[in-house]
XYZ file of C-alpha atoms in Angstrom:
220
model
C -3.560 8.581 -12.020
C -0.736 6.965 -13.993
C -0.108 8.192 -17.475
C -0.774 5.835 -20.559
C 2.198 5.444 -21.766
C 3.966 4.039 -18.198
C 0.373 2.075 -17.703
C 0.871 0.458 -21.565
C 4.404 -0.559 -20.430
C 3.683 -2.488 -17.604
C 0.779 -3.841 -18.951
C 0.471 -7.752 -18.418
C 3.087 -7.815 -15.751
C 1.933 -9.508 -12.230
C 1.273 -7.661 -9.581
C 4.852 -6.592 -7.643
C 7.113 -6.970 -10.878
C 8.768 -4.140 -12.759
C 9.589 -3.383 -15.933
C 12.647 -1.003 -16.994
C 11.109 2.769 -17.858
C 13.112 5.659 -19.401
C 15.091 7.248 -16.733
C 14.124 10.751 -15.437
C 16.191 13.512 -14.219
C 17.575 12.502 -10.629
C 17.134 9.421 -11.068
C 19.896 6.484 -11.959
C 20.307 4.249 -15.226
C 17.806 1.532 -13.644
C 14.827 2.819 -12.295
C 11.944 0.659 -12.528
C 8.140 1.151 -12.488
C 6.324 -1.922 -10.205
C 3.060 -2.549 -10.388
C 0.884 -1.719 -6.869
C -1.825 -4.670 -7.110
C -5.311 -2.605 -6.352
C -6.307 -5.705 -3.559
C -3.332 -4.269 -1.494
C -4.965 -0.931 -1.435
C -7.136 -0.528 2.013
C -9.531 2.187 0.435
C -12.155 1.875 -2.214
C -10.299 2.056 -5.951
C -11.577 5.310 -8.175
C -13.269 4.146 -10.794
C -10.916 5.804 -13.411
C -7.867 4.596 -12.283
C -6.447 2.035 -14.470
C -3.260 0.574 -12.735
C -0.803 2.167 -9.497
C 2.733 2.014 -10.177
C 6.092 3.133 -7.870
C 9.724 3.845 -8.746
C 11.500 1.353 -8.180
C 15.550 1.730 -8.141
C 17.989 -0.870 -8.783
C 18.399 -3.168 -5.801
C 15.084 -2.293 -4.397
C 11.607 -4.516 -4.629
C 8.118 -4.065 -3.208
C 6.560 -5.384 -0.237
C 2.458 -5.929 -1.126
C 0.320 -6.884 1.358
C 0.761 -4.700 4.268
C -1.899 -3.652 6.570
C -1.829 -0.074 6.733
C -1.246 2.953 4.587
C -1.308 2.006 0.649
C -0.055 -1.458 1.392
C 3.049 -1.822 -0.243
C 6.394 -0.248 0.311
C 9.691 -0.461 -1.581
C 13.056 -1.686 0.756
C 16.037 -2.348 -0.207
C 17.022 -5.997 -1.538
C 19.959 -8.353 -0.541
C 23.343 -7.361 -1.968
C 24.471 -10.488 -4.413
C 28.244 -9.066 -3.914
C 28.218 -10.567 -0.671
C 27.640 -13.799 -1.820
C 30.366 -16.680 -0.938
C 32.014 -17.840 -3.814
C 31.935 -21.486 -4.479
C 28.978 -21.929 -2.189
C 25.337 -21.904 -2.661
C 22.560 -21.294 -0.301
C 20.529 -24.282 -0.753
C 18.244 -24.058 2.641
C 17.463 -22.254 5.781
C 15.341 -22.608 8.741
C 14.589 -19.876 10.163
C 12.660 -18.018 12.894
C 12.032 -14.845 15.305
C 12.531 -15.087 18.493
C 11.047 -11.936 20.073
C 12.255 -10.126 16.837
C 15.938 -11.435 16.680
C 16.570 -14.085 14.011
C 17.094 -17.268 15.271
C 17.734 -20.791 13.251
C 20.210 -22.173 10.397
C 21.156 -21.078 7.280
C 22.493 -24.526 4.804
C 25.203 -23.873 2.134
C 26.851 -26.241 -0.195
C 30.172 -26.290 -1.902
C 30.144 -26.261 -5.724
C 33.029 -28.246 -5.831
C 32.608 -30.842 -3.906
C 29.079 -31.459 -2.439
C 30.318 -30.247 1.343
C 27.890 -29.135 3.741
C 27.983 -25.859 5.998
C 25.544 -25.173 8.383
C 25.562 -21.397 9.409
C 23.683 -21.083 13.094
C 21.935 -17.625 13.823
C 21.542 -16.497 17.118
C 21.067 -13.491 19.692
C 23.435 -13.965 22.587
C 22.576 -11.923 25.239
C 25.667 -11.358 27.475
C 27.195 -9.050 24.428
C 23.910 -7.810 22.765
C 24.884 -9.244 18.832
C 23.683 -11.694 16.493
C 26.366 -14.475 16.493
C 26.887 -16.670 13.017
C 28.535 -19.878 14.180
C 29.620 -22.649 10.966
C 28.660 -25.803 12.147
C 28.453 -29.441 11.267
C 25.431 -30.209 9.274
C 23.918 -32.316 11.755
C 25.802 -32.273 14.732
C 25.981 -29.509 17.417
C 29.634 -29.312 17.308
C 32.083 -26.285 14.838
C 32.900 -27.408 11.300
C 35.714 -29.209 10.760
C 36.220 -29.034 7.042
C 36.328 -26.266 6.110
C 39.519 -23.401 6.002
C 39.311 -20.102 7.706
C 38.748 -18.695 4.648
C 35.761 -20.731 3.851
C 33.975 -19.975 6.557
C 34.662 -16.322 7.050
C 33.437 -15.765 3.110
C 30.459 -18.315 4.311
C 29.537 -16.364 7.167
C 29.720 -12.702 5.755
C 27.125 -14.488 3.076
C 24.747 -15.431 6.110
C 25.360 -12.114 7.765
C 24.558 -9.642 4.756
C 21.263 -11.714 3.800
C 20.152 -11.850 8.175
C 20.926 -8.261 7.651
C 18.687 -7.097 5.166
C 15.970 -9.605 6.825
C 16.475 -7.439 10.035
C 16.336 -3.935 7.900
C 13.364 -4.653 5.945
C 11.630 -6.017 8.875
C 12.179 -2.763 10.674
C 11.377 -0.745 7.976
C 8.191 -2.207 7.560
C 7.386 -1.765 11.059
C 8.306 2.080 10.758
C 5.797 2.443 7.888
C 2.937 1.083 9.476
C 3.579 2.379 12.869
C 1.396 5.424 14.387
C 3.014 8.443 16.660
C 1.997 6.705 19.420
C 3.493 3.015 18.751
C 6.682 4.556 17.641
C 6.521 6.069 20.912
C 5.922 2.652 22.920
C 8.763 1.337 20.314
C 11.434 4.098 21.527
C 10.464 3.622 24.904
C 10.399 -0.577 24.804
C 14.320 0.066 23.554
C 15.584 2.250 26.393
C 15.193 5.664 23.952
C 12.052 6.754 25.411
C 13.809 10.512 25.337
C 11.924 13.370 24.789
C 11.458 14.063 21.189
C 12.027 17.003 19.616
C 11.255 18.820 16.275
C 13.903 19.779 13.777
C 13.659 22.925 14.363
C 13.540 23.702 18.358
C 15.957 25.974 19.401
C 17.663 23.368 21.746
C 19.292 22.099 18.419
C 21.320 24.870 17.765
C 25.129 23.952 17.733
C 24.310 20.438 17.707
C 23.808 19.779 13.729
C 28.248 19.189 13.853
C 27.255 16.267 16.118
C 24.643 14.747 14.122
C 26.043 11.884 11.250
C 25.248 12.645 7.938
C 22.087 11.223 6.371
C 22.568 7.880 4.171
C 22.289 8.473 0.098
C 18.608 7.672 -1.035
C 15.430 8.271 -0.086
C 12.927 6.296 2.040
C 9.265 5.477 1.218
C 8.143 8.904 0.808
C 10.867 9.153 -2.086
């Protein structure tokens, strides 16, 4: 159930939006309440309850729709601060191509109308995404643009293909089952054994383990 008061607030926003709430102990200055639409919810709705709603923080945004669990999940958005200065993101066409991001991403220069076409692709022989600035229509590099340009260009292209890559994974982690994480590990090459947190085969190896990112995931 969701308390009046947080219901009231968010009443008449759509589905997936959020509204600002009164921050709570732990929390930071912008957390958000979003509203859960009830047609993303895969079991029958209780009669009494009057609207679903998640805490959102700043810089995050739910996913509706999804096809298990309760059909939404909150991920992290695209960092603006990587934006390229001077340069707008006016198109992309984009695919996967057996889950790495393949296409073009189309930026234009404030200034001056010029055209740079960012290419996205997996190359195999060193394992990495590769962000090539192109001609607009040709297959050939850029030619008009500084270093500068295209390195501020590129980082853009990168940091937006990188949270596309993170929430896509994310959202396959939430809806996947013990047994197709399993098939997932083992479809990588890190089909290990796994063990829990605490079997005794950990001990001494916590010094070896990297520290956990700041921030929860779904289960808050």
């Amino acid at each position: 159930m969701v308390d009046k008061d947080a219901f009231d607030r968010n009443r008449g926003a759509a589905p997936g939006t959020a509204r600002r709430r009164p921050t709570r102990k732990g929390h930071g200055d912008d957390v958000r309440l979003a509203q859960i639409p009830f047609s993303a919810l895969k079991a029958e709705v209780p009669p009494d309850l009057r609207a679903l709603l998640v805490d959102l923080d700043e810089g995050h945004a739910l996913i509706p729709g999804l096809r298990m669990g309760i059909g939404a999940l909150p991920v992290q958005r695209w960092d603006p601060a990587y934006a390229a200065s001077g340069w707008t993101l006016y198109g992309a066409d984009l695919t996967l191509d057996q889950g790495h991001p393949f296409g073009s991403m189309f930026y234009r220069n404030d200034a001056d109308d010029r055209v740079l076409r960012v290419g996205v692709k997996w190359h195999p022989p060193v394992q990495r995404l590769e962000f090539p600035a192109l001609h607009p229509s040709r297959p050939e590099l850029t030619s008009d643009c500084s270093e500068e340009e295209v390195a501020a260009v590129v980082l853009d292209a990168r940091s937006r293909i990188g949270t596309l890559v993170a929430v896509n994974a994310q959202i396959g982690s939430f809806v996947a089952t013990e047994e197709s994480e399993n098939a997932i590990l083992d479809a990588a090459g890190l089909g290990l054994e796994r063990l829990s947190e605490d079997d005794p085969r950990l001990t001494g190896h916590d010094s070896t383990r990297p520290s956990e990112p700041d921030g929860g995931g779904a289960d808050g």
